[in-house]
JSON list of C-alpha atoms in Angstrom, two decimals:
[
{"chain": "A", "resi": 1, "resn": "UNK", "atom": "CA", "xyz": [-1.30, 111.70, 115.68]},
{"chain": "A", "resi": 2, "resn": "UNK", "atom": "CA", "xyz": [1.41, 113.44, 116.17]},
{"chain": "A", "resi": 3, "resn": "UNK", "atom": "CA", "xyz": [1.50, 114.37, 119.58]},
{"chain": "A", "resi": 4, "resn": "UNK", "atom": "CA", "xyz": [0.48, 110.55, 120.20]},
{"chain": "A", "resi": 5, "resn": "UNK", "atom": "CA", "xyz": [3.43, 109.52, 119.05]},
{"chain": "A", "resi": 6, "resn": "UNK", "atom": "CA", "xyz": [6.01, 111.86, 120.37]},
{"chain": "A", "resi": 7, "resn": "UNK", "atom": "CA", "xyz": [4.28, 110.80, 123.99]},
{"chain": "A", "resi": 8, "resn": "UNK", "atom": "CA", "xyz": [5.19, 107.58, 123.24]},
{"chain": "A", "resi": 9, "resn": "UNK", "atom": "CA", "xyz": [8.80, 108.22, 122.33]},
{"chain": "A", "resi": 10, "resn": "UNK", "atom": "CA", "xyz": [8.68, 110.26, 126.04]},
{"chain": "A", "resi": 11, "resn": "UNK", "atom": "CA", "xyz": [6.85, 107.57, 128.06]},
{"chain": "A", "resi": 12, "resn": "UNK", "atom": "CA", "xyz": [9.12, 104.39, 126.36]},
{"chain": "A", "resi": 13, "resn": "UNK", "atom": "CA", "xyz": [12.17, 106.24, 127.78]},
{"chain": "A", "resi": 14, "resn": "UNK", "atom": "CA", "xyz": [11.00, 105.35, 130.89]},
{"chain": "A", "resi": 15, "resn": "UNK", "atom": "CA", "xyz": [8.77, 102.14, 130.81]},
{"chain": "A", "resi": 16, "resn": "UNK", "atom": "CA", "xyz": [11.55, 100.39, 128.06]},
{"chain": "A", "resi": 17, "resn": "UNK", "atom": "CA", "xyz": [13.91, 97.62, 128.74]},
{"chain": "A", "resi": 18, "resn": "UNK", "atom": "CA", "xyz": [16.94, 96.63, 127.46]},
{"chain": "A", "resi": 19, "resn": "UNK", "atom": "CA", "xyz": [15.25, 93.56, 125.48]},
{"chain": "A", "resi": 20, "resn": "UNK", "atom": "CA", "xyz": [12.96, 95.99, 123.93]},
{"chain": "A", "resi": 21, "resn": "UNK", "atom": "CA", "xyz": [15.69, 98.59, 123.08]},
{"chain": "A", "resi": 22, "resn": "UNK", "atom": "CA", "xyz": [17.60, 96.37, 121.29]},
{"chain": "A", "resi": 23, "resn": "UNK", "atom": "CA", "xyz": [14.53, 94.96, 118.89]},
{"chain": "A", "resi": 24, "resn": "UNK", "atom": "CA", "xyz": [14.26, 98.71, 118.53]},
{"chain": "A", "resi": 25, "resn": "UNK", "atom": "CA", "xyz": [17.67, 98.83, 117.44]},
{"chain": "A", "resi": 26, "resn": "UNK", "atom": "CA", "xyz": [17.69, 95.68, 115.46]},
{"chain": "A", "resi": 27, "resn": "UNK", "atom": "CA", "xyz": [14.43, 96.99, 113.57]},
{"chain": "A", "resi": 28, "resn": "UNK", "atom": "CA", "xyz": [16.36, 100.23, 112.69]},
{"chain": "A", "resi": 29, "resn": "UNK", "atom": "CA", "xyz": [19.15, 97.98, 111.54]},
{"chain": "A", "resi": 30, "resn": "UNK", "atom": "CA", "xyz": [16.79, 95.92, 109.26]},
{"chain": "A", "resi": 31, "resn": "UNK", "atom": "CA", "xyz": [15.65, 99.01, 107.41]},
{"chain": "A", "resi": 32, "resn": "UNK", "atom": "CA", "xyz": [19.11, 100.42, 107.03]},
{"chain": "A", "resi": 33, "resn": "UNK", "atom": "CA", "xyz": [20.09, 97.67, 105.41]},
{"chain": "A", "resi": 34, "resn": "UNK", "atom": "CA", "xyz": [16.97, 97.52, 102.70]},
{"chain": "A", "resi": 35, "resn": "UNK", "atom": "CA", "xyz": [17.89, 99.24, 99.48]},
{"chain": "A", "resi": 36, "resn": "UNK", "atom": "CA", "xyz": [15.63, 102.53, 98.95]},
{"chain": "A", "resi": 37, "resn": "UNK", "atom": "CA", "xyz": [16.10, 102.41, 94.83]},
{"chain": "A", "resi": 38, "resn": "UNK", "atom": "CA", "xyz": [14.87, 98.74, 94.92]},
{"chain": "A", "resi": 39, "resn": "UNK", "atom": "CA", "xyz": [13.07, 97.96, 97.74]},
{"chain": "A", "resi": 40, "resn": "UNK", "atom": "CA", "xyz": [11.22, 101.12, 99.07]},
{"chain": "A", "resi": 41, "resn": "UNK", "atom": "CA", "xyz": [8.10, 99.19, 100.05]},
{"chain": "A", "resi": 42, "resn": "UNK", "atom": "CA", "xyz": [9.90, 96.63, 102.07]},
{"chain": "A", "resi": 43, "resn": "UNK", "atom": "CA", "xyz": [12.29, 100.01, 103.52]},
{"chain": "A", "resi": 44, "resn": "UNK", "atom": "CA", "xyz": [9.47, 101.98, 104.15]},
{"chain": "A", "resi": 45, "resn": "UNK", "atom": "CA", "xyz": [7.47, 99.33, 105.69]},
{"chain": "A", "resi": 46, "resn": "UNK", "atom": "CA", "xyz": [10.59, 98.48, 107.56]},
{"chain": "A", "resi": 47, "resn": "UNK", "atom": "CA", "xyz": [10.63, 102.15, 108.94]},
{"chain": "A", "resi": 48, "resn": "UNK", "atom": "CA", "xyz": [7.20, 102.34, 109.92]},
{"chain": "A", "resi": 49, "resn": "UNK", "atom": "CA", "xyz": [7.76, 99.26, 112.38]},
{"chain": "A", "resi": 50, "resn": "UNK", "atom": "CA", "xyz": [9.39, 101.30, 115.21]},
{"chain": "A", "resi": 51, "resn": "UNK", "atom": "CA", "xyz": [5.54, 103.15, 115.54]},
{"chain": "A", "resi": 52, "resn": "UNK", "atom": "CA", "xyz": [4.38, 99.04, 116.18]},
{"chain": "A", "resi": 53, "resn": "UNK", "atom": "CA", "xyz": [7.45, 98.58, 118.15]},
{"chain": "A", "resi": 54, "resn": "UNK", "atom": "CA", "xyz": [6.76, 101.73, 120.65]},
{"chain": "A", "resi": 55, "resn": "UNK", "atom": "CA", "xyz": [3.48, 100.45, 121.14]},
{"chain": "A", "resi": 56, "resn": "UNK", "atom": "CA", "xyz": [4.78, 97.29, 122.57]},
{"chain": "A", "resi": 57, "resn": "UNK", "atom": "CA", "xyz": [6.82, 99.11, 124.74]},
{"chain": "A", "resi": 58, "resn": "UNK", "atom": "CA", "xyz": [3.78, 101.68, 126.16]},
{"chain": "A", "resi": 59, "resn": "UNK", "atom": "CA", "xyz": [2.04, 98.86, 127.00]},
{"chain": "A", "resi": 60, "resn": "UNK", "atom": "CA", "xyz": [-1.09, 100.91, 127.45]},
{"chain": "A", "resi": 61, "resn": "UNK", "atom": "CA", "xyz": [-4.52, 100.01, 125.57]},
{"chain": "A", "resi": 62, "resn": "UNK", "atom": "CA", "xyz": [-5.59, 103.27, 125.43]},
{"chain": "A", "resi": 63, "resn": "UNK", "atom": "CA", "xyz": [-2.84, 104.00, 123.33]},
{"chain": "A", "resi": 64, "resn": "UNK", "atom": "CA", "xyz": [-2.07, 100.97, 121.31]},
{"chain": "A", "resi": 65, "resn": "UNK", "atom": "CA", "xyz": [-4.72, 101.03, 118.50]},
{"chain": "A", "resi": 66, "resn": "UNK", "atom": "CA", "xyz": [-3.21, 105.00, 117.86]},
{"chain": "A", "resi": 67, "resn": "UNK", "atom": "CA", "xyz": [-0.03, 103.73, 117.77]},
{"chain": "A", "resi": 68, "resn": "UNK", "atom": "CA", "xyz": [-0.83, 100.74, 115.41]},
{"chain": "A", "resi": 69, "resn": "UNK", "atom": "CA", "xyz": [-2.63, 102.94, 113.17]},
{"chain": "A", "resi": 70, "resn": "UNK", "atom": "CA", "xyz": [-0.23, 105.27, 113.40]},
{"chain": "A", "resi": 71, "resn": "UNK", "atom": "CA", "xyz": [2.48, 102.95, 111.95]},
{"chain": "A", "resi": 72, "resn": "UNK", "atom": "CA", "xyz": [0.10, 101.98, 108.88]},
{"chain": "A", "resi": 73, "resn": "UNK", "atom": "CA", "xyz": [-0.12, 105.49, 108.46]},
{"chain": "A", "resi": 74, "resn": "UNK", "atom": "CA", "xyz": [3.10, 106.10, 108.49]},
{"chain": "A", "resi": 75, "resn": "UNK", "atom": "CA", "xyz": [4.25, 103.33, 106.01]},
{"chain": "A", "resi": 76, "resn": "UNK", "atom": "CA", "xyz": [1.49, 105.14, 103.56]},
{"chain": "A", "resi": 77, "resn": "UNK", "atom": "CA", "xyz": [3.14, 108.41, 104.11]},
{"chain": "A", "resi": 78, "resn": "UNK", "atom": "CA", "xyz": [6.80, 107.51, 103.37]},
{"chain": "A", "resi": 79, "resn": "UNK", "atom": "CA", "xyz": [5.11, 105.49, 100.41]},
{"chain": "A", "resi": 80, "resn": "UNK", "atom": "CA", "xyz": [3.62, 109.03, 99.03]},
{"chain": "A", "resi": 81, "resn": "UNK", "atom": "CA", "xyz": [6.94, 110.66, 99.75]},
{"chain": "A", "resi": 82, "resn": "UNK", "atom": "CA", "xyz": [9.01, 108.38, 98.27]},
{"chain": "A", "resi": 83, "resn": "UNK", "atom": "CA", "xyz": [12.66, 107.11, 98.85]},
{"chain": "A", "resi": 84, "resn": "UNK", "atom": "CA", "xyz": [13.97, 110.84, 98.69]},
{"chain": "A", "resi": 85, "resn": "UNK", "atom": "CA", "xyz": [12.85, 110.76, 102.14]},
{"chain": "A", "resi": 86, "resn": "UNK", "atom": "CA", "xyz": [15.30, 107.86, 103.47]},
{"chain": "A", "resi": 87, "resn": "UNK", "atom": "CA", "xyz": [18.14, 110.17, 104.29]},
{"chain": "A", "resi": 88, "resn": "UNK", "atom": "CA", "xyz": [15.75, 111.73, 106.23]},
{"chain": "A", "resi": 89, "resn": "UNK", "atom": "CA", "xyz": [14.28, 109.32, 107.92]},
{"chain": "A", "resi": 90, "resn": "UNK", "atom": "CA", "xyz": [17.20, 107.05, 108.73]},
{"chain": "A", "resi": 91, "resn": "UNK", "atom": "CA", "xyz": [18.82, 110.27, 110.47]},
{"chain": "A", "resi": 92, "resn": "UNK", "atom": "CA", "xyz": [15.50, 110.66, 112.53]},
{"chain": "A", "resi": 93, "resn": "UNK", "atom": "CA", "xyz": [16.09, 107.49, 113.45]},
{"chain": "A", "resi": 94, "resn": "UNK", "atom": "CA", "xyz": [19.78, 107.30, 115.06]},
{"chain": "A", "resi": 95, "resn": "UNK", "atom": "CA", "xyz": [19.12, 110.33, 116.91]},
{"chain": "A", "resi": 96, "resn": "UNK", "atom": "CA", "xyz": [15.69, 108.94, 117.98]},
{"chain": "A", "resi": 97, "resn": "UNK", "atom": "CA", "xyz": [17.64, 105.44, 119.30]},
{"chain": "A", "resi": 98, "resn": "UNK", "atom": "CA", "xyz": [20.16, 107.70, 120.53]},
{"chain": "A", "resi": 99, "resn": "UNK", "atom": "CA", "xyz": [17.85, 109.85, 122.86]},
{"chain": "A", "resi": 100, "resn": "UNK", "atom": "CA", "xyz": [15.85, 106.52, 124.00]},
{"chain": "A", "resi": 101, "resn": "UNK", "atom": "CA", "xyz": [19.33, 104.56, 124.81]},
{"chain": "A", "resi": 102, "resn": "UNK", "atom": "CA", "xyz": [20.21, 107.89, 126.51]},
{"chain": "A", "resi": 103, "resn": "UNK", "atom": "CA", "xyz": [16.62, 107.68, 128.41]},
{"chain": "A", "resi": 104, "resn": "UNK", "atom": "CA", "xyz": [15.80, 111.47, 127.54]},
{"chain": "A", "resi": 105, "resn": "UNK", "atom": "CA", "xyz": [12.56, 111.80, 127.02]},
{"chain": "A", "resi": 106, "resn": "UNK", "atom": "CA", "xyz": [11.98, 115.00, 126.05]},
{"chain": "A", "resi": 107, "resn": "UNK", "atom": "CA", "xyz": [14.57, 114.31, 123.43]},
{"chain": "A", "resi": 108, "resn": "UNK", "atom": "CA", "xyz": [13.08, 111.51, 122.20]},
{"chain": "A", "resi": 109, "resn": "UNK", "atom": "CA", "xyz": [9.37, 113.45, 121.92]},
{"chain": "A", "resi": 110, "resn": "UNK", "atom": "CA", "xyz": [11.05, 116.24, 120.23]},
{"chain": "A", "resi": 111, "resn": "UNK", "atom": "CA", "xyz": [13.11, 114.28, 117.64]},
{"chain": "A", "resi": 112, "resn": "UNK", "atom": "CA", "xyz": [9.52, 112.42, 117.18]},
{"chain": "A", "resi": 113, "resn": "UNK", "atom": "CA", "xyz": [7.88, 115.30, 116.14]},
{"chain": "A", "resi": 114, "resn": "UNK", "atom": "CA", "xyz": [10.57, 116.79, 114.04]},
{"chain": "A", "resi": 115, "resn": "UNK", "atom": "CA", "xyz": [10.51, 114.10, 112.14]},
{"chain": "A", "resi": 116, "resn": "UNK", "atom": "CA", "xyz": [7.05, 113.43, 111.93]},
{"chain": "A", "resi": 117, "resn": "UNK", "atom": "CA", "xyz": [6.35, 117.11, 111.28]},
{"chain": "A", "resi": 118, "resn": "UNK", "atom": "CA", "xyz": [8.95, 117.10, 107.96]},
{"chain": "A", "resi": 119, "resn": "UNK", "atom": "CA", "xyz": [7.31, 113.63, 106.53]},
{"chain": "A", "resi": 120, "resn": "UNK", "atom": "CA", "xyz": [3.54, 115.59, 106.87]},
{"chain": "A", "resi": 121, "resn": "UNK", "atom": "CA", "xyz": [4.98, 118.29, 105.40]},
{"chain": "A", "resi": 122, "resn": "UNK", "atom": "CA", "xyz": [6.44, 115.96, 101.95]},
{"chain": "A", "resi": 123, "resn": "UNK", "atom": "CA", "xyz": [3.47, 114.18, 102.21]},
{"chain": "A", "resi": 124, "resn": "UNK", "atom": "CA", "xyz": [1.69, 117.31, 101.69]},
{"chain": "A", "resi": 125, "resn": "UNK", "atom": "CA", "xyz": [3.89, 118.79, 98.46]},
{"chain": "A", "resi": 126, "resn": "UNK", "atom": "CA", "xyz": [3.97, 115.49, 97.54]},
{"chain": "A", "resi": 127, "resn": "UNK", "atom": "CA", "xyz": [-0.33, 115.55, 97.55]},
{"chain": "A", "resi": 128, "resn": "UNK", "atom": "CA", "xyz": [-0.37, 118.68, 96.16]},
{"chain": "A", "resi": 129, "resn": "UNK", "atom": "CA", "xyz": [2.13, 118.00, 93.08]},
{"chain": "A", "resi": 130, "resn": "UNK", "atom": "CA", "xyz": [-0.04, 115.09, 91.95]},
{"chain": "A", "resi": 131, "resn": "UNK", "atom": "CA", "xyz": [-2.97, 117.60, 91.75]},
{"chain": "A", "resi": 132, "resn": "UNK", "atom": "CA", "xyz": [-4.96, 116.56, 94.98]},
{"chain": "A", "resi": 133, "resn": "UNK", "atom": "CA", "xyz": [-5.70, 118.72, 97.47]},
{"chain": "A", "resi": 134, "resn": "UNK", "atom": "CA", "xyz": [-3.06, 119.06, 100.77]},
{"chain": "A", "resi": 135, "resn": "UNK", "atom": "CA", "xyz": [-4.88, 118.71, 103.74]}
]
C-alpha cells in the first residue's frame, strides 16, 4: 500500500491541474484548521482525504479502489496513533503540497513514503502497547 500510494503522489505531479491542486490545498487547509485535542476524528478523517483526493487526480481504475481503501486505512491508522501524530502529519503534508505545486515527482513519492513509513511504524508501537500483536 505503500508503494501504491507514493506512485500516486509521482504520477499526480504530472496528470494534476491547477483546479485539482488547489482542492488539494484547500483539503490540507480544512484539516489544519480542525483541533487535534477535540476533534481528532474529524482531523484525522480530514487528513486521510488527500489519499481520496489523489485518486481523483490518477484517474486510473486500476488504481482507484487501492487508493480509496488506502485512505480508509489511513484514517484507521492515524485513529490508532492518535493526535500525537498531527505534528507529524501536518508537516508531511506542506512538504507533500510543496513537492506537487513544485511538480517533482520523485519528491512527492519520497515524502509519501516517509510519511507513510513513520505512521506504520506508530501504528505498530501503538498495536503492540495495547498488547496485540504488531504485524
Amino acid at each position: 500500500m505503500i508503494q501504491v500510494q507514493a506512485m500516486a503522489a509521482r504520477l499526480a505531479c504530472a496528470r494534476m491541474t491547477t483546479p485539482q491542486l488547489t482542492a488539494l490545498h484547500d483539503s490540507v487547509e480544512h484539516a489544519f484548521c480542525l483541533a487535534a485535542r477535540s476533534q481528532w476524528e474529524r482531523k484525522a478523517a480530514a487528513h486521510a482525504e488527500i489519499f481520496s483526493l489523489l485518486a481523483d487526480v490518477i484517474d486510473d481504475p486500476a488504481l482507484a479502489s487501492a487508493l480509496t481503501g488506502g485512505a480508509g486505512y489511513m484514517n484507521d491508522v492515524m485513529l490508532a496513533v492518535g493526535r500525537g501524530a498531527d505534528g507529524m502529519i501536518a508537516s508531511s503534508r506542506k512538504r507533500l503540497l510543496a513537492h506537487l505545486r513544485a511538480r517533482d515527482g520523485e519528491g512527492a513519492a519520497l515524502e509519501m513514503e516517509k510519511h507513510l513509513r513513520g505512521l506504520h511504524y506508530m501504528w505498530r508501537l501503538a498495536q503492540s502497547s495495547d498488547g496485540a500483536v504488531p504485524t
